[in-house]
Every structure is written in structure tokens, then in C-alpha cells.
Coordinates of C-alpha atoms in Angstrom, one line a residue:
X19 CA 0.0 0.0 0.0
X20 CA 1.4 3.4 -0.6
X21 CA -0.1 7.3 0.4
X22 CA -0.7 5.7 4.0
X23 CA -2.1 7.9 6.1
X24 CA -0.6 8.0 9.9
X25 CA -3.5 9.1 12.5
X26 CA -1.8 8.2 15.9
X27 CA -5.0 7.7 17.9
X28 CA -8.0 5.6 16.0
X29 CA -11.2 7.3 16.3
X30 CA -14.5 6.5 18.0
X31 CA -17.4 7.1 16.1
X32 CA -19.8 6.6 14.1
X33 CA -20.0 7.5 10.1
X34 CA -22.4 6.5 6.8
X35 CA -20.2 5.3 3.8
X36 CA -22.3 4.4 0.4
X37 CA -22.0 1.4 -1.7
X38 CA -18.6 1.5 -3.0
X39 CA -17.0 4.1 -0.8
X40 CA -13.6 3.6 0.1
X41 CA -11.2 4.6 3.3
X42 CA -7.8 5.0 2.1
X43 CA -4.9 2.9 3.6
X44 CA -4.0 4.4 7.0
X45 CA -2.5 3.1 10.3
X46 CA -3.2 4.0 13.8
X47 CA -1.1 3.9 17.4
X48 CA -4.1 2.4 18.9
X49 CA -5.9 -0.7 18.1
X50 CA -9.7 -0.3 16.6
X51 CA -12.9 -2.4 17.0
X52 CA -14.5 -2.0 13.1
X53 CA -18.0 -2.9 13.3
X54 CA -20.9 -2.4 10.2
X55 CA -24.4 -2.0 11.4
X56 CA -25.8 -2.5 8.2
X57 CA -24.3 -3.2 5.0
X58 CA -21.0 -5.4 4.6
X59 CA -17.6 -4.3 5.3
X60 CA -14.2 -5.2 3.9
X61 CA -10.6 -4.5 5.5
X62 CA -7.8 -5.0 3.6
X63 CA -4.1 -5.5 4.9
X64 CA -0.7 -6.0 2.9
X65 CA -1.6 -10.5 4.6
X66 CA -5.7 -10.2 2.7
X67 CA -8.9 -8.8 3.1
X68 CA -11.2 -9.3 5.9
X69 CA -14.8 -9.4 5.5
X70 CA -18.0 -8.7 7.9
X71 CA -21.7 -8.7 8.0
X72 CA -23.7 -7.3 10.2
X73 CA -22.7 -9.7 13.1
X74 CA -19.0 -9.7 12.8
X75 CA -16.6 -7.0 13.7
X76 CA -13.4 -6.8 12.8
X77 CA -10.5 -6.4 15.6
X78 CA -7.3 -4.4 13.6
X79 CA -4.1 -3.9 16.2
X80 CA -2.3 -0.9 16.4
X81 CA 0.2 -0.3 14.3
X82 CA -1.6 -2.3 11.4
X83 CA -1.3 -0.4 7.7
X84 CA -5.2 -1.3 6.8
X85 CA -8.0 0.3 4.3
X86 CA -12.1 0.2 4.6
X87 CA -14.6 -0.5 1.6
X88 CA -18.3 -0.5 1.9
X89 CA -20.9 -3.0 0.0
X90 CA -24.1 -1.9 0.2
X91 CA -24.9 0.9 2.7
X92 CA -22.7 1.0 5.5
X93 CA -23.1 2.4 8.6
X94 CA -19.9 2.5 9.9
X95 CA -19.3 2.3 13.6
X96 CA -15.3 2.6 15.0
X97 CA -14.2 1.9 18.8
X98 CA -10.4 3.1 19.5
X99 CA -8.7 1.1 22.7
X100 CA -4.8 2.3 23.7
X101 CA -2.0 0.6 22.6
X102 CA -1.6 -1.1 25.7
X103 CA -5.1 -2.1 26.0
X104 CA -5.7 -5.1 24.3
X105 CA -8.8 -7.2 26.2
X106 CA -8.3 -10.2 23.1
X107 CA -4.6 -10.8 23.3
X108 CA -4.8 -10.4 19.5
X109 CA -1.7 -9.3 17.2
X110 CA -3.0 -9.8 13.9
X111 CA -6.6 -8.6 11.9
X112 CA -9.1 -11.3 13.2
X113 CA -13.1 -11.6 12.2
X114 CA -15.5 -11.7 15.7
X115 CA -18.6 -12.7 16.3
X116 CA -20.7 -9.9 17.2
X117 CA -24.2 -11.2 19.8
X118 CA -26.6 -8.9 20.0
X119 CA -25.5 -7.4 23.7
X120 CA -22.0 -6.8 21.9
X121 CA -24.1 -4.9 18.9
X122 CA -26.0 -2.6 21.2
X123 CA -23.0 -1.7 23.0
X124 CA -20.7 -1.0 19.9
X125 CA -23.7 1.2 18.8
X126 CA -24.3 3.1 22.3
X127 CA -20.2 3.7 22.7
X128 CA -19.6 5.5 19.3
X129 CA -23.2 7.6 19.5
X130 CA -21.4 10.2 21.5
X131 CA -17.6 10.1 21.7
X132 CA -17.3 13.0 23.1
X133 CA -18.9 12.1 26.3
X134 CA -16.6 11.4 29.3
X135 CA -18.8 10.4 32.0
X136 CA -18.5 7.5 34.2
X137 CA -22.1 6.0 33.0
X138 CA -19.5 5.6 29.1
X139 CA -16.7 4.2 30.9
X140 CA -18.9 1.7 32.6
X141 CA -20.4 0.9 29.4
X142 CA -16.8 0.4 27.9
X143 CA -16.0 -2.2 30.4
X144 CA -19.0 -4.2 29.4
X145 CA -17.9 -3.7 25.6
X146 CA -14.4 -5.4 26.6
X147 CA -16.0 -8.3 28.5
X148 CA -18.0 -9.0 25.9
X149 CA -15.2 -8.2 23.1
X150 CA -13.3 -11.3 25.2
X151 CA -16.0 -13.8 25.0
X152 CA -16.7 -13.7 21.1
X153 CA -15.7 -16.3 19.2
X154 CA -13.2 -15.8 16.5
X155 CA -14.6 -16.4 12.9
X156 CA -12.3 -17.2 9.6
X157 CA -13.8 -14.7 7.0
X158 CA -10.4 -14.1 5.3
X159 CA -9.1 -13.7 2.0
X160 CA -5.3 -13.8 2.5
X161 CA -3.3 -12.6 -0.3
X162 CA -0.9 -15.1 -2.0
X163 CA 2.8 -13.6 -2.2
X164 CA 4.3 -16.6 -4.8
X165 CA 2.9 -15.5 -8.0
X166 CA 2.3 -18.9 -9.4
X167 CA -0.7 -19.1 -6.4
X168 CA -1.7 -15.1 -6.8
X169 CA -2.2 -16.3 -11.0
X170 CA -4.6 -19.0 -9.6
X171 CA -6.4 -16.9 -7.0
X172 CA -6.7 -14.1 -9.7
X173 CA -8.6 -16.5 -12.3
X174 CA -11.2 -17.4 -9.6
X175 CA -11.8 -14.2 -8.0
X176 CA -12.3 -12.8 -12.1
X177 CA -15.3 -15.1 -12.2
X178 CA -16.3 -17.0 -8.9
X179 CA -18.6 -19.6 -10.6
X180 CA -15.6 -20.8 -12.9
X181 CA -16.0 -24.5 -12.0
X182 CA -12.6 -25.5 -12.9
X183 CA -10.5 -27.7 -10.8
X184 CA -7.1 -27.3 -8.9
X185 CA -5.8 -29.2 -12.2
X186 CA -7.7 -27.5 -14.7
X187 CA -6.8 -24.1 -12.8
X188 CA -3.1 -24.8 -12.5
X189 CA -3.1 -26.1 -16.5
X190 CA -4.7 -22.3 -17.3
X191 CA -1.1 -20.8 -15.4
X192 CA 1.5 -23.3 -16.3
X193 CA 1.2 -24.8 -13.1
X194 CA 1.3 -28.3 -11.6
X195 CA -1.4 -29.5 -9.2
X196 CA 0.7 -30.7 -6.7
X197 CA 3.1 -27.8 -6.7
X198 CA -0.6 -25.3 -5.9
X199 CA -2.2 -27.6 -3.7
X200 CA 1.3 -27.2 -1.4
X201 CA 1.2 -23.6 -1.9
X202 CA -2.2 -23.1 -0.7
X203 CA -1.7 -24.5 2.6
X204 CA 1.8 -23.6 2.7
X205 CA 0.6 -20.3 2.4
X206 CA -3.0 -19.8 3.7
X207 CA -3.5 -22.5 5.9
X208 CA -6.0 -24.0 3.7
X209 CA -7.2 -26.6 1.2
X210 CA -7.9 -25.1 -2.4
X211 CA -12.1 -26.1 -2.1
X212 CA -12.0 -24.2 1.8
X213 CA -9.9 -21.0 0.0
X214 CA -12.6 -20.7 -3.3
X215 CA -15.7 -21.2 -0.9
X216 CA -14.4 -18.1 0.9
X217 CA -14.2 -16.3 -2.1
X218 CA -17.3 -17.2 -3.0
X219 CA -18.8 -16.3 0.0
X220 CA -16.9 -12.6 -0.3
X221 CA -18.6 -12.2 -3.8
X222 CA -21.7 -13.4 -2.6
X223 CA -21.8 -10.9 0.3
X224 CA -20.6 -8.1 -2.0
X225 CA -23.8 -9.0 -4.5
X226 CA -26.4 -9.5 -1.2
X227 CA -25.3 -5.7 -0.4
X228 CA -26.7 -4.9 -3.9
X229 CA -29.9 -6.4 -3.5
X230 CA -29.3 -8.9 -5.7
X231 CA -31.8 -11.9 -5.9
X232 CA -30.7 -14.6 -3.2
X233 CA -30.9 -17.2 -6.6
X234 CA -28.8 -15.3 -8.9
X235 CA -26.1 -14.2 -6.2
X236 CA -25.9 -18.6 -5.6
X237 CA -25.2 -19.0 -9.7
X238 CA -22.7 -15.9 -10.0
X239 CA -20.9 -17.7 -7.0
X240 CA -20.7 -20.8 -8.4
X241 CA -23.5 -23.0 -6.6
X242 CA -25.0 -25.8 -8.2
X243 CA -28.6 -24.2 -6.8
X244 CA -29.8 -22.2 -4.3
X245 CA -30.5 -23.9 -1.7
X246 CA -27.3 -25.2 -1.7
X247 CA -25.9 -21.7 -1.1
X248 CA -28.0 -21.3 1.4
X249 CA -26.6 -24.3 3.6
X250 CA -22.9 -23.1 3.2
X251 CA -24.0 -19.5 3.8
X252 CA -25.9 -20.2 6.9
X253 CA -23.1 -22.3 8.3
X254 CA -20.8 -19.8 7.7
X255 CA -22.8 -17.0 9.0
X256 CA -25.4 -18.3 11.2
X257 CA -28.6 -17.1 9.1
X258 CA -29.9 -17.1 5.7
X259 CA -29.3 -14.8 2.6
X260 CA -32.6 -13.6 3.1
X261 CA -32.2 -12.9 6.5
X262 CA -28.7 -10.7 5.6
X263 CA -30.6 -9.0 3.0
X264 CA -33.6 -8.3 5.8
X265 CA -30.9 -7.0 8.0
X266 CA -29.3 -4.6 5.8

């Protein structure tokens, strides 16, 4: 990333970005809680993108080079801890679940940043307690640094309901299976099939935000049908398609 933008302390607040809108690559000091009320939010770092609905935050540490985009309308809401305050122990960009106690609080601590009173710090407390029992969630994209892996990774992010195998995929680049299948879990941590569903499920977030039909985001994705989008969706997510678009 280059242009970053250095703002020491990371805000609190609370901001409305339209489909599309972008926050440039900046880093802060302090570590930030980004949380969409609505919409669908994407973070990107120099390791991938990290992606959240409307019941997922995403924690970014201090010191972490990062940029916002917004899918759908976002309502943006930010939460700024000190360096040294860290209540998740967490050094790298990491996807929470967010209940619905966690929700209320992220939205009652950035409706007025500039209060001080005791009644907000009380509520602050609460916000960390509950930031320390949310489970951590793999919504990640990570970005492939060989370029034989980035060629592959390009190809199936260009069109997400390319049904092609590792094999196929790898023939397309000059690649050998073997040699890609290593460098997806050498690199990511994953199997090719658990890598392309979360691409798919990126995409198919992106095209819920625009009020696409539930049936033609599953096709676009590369679903056999929709109700088979809807399984991996709601066992990624915890609700239905329908229900996401409901919520935003």
C-alpha cells in the first residue's frame, strides 16, 4: 500500500459510507474495534482482506497499515482502545462474532464520543468483557505472495462460478497441481475447495449488499442451486441470505 495515512489515535465514532465508498490505507497507534451496522464491510491489509456482516466485527491492532470498503450501505461504527489495552490478546486482523448485547454496546459507545462520564466508561467495560468472550470467525481472503498461487487466486476471483479444478486451474497458469495444492496450505493455511468457498462467500456478500436476488447471487458464485448456497451460507454466517438482506 502506498499514500498511507498516519493518524496516531484511532477514532471513535460513528460515520455513513455508500455502496462503494472507500477509506484510504491508513494506520493508527491504537488498536480499533471495526463494526458495520448495516451493510457489509471489507478490511484490507498488505496478509488479505477481511470481510463482515452485520454480526461480525473486525479487531485491527495498532500499528496495522489497513483500508475500509463499503458494500451496500454501511453504517460504519469505530471503537479506539490504547495501545496497551488489548482485552483479546490479539496481534493480527481477526473476524469476531458480534451477539446482539456486543451490537447494542458497539452502537451506544460511538453515538457520542465526546462524552466522558462515568455512565461511558462503565459501558466500555461491558464492551471489553463482551469483546473477550466472542468467538473468533475465519472470514479471510489472504493474499498469495508466490505468483504462481496469486495467478490462480486471480482466475477465480475474475469469475467465482468458474467450475474448474485445482488441475484445470493450475493447466490455465502453467502450473502443476501438486506444486498449488502445497502452496495453498503452505501459504494460507487452507485446502484449495475451503480457500474458493471463501471467495465465493466474499462475492456473494458483495452481490447480497446490492440487493441482488438470493438465486442469482448462488449462480454468480458458483452454486449448483440455491439452496445449496444457502446451507454453506448459513453455516458460515449463522442465518440465511434472506435474512442478511432483511438486515441490511
Amino acid at each position: 500500500m502506498s499514500n498511507i495515512r498516519h493518524t496516531p489515535t484511532a477514532p471513535t465514532r460513528a460515520e455513513v459510507l455508500t455502496a462503494g465508498e472507500r477509506i484510504d490505507a491508513h494506520r493508527h497507534d491504537d488498536h480499533q474495534i471495526v463494526y458495520a451496522g448495516s451493510g457489509v464491510l471489507a478490511v484490507t491489509t498488505d496478509a488479505g482482506t477481511w470481510f463482515a456482516p452485520g454480526n461480525r466485527a473486525i479487531w485491527v491492532p495498532a500499528g496495522t497499515t489497513h483500508a475500509h470498503r463499503a458494500h451496500g450501505h454501511l453504517d460504519l461504527h469505530l471503537v479506539g482502545l490504547p495501545a496497551d489495552d488489548n482485552p483479546l490478546g490479539l496481534d493480527a486482523p481477526t473476524v469476531l462474532a458480534v451477539g446482539p448485547l456486543l451490537r447494542e454496546l458497539i452502537l451506544a459507545y460511538t453515538r457520542d464520543p465526546d462524552d466522558d462520564s462515568p455512565e461511558r466508561r462503565r459501558l466500555l467495560a461491558v464492551l471489553r468483557d463482551q469483546l473477550r468472550a466472542s468467538p473468533q470467525q475465519p472470514l479471510r481472503l489472504p493474499t498469495a505472495t508466490d505468483p504462481r498461487l496469486a495467478a490462480v487466486c486471480a482466475l477465480v476471483h475474475a469469475d467465482p462460478a468458474d467450475a474448474r479444478g485445482l488441475a484445470a486451474l493450475g493447466a490455465a497458469t502453467g502450473v502443476g497441481e501438486r506444486t498449488l495444492s502445497r502452496l495453498f496450505r503452505q501459504e494460507f493455511g487452507m485446502t484449495f475447495p475451503q480457500w474458493r468457498t471463501q471467495s465465493r462467500l466474499y462475492h456473494a456478500l458483495r452481490l447480497l449488499a446490492e440487493d441482488m436476488p438470493v438465486t442469482t447471487v448462488a449462480h454468480r458464485c458458483g452454486w449448483s442451486s440455491a439452496s445449496a448456497f444457502i446451507d454453506v451460507f448459513r453455516r458460515s454466517f449463522g442465518y440465511t441470505p434472506g435474512t442478511h438482506n432483511r438486515r441490511a
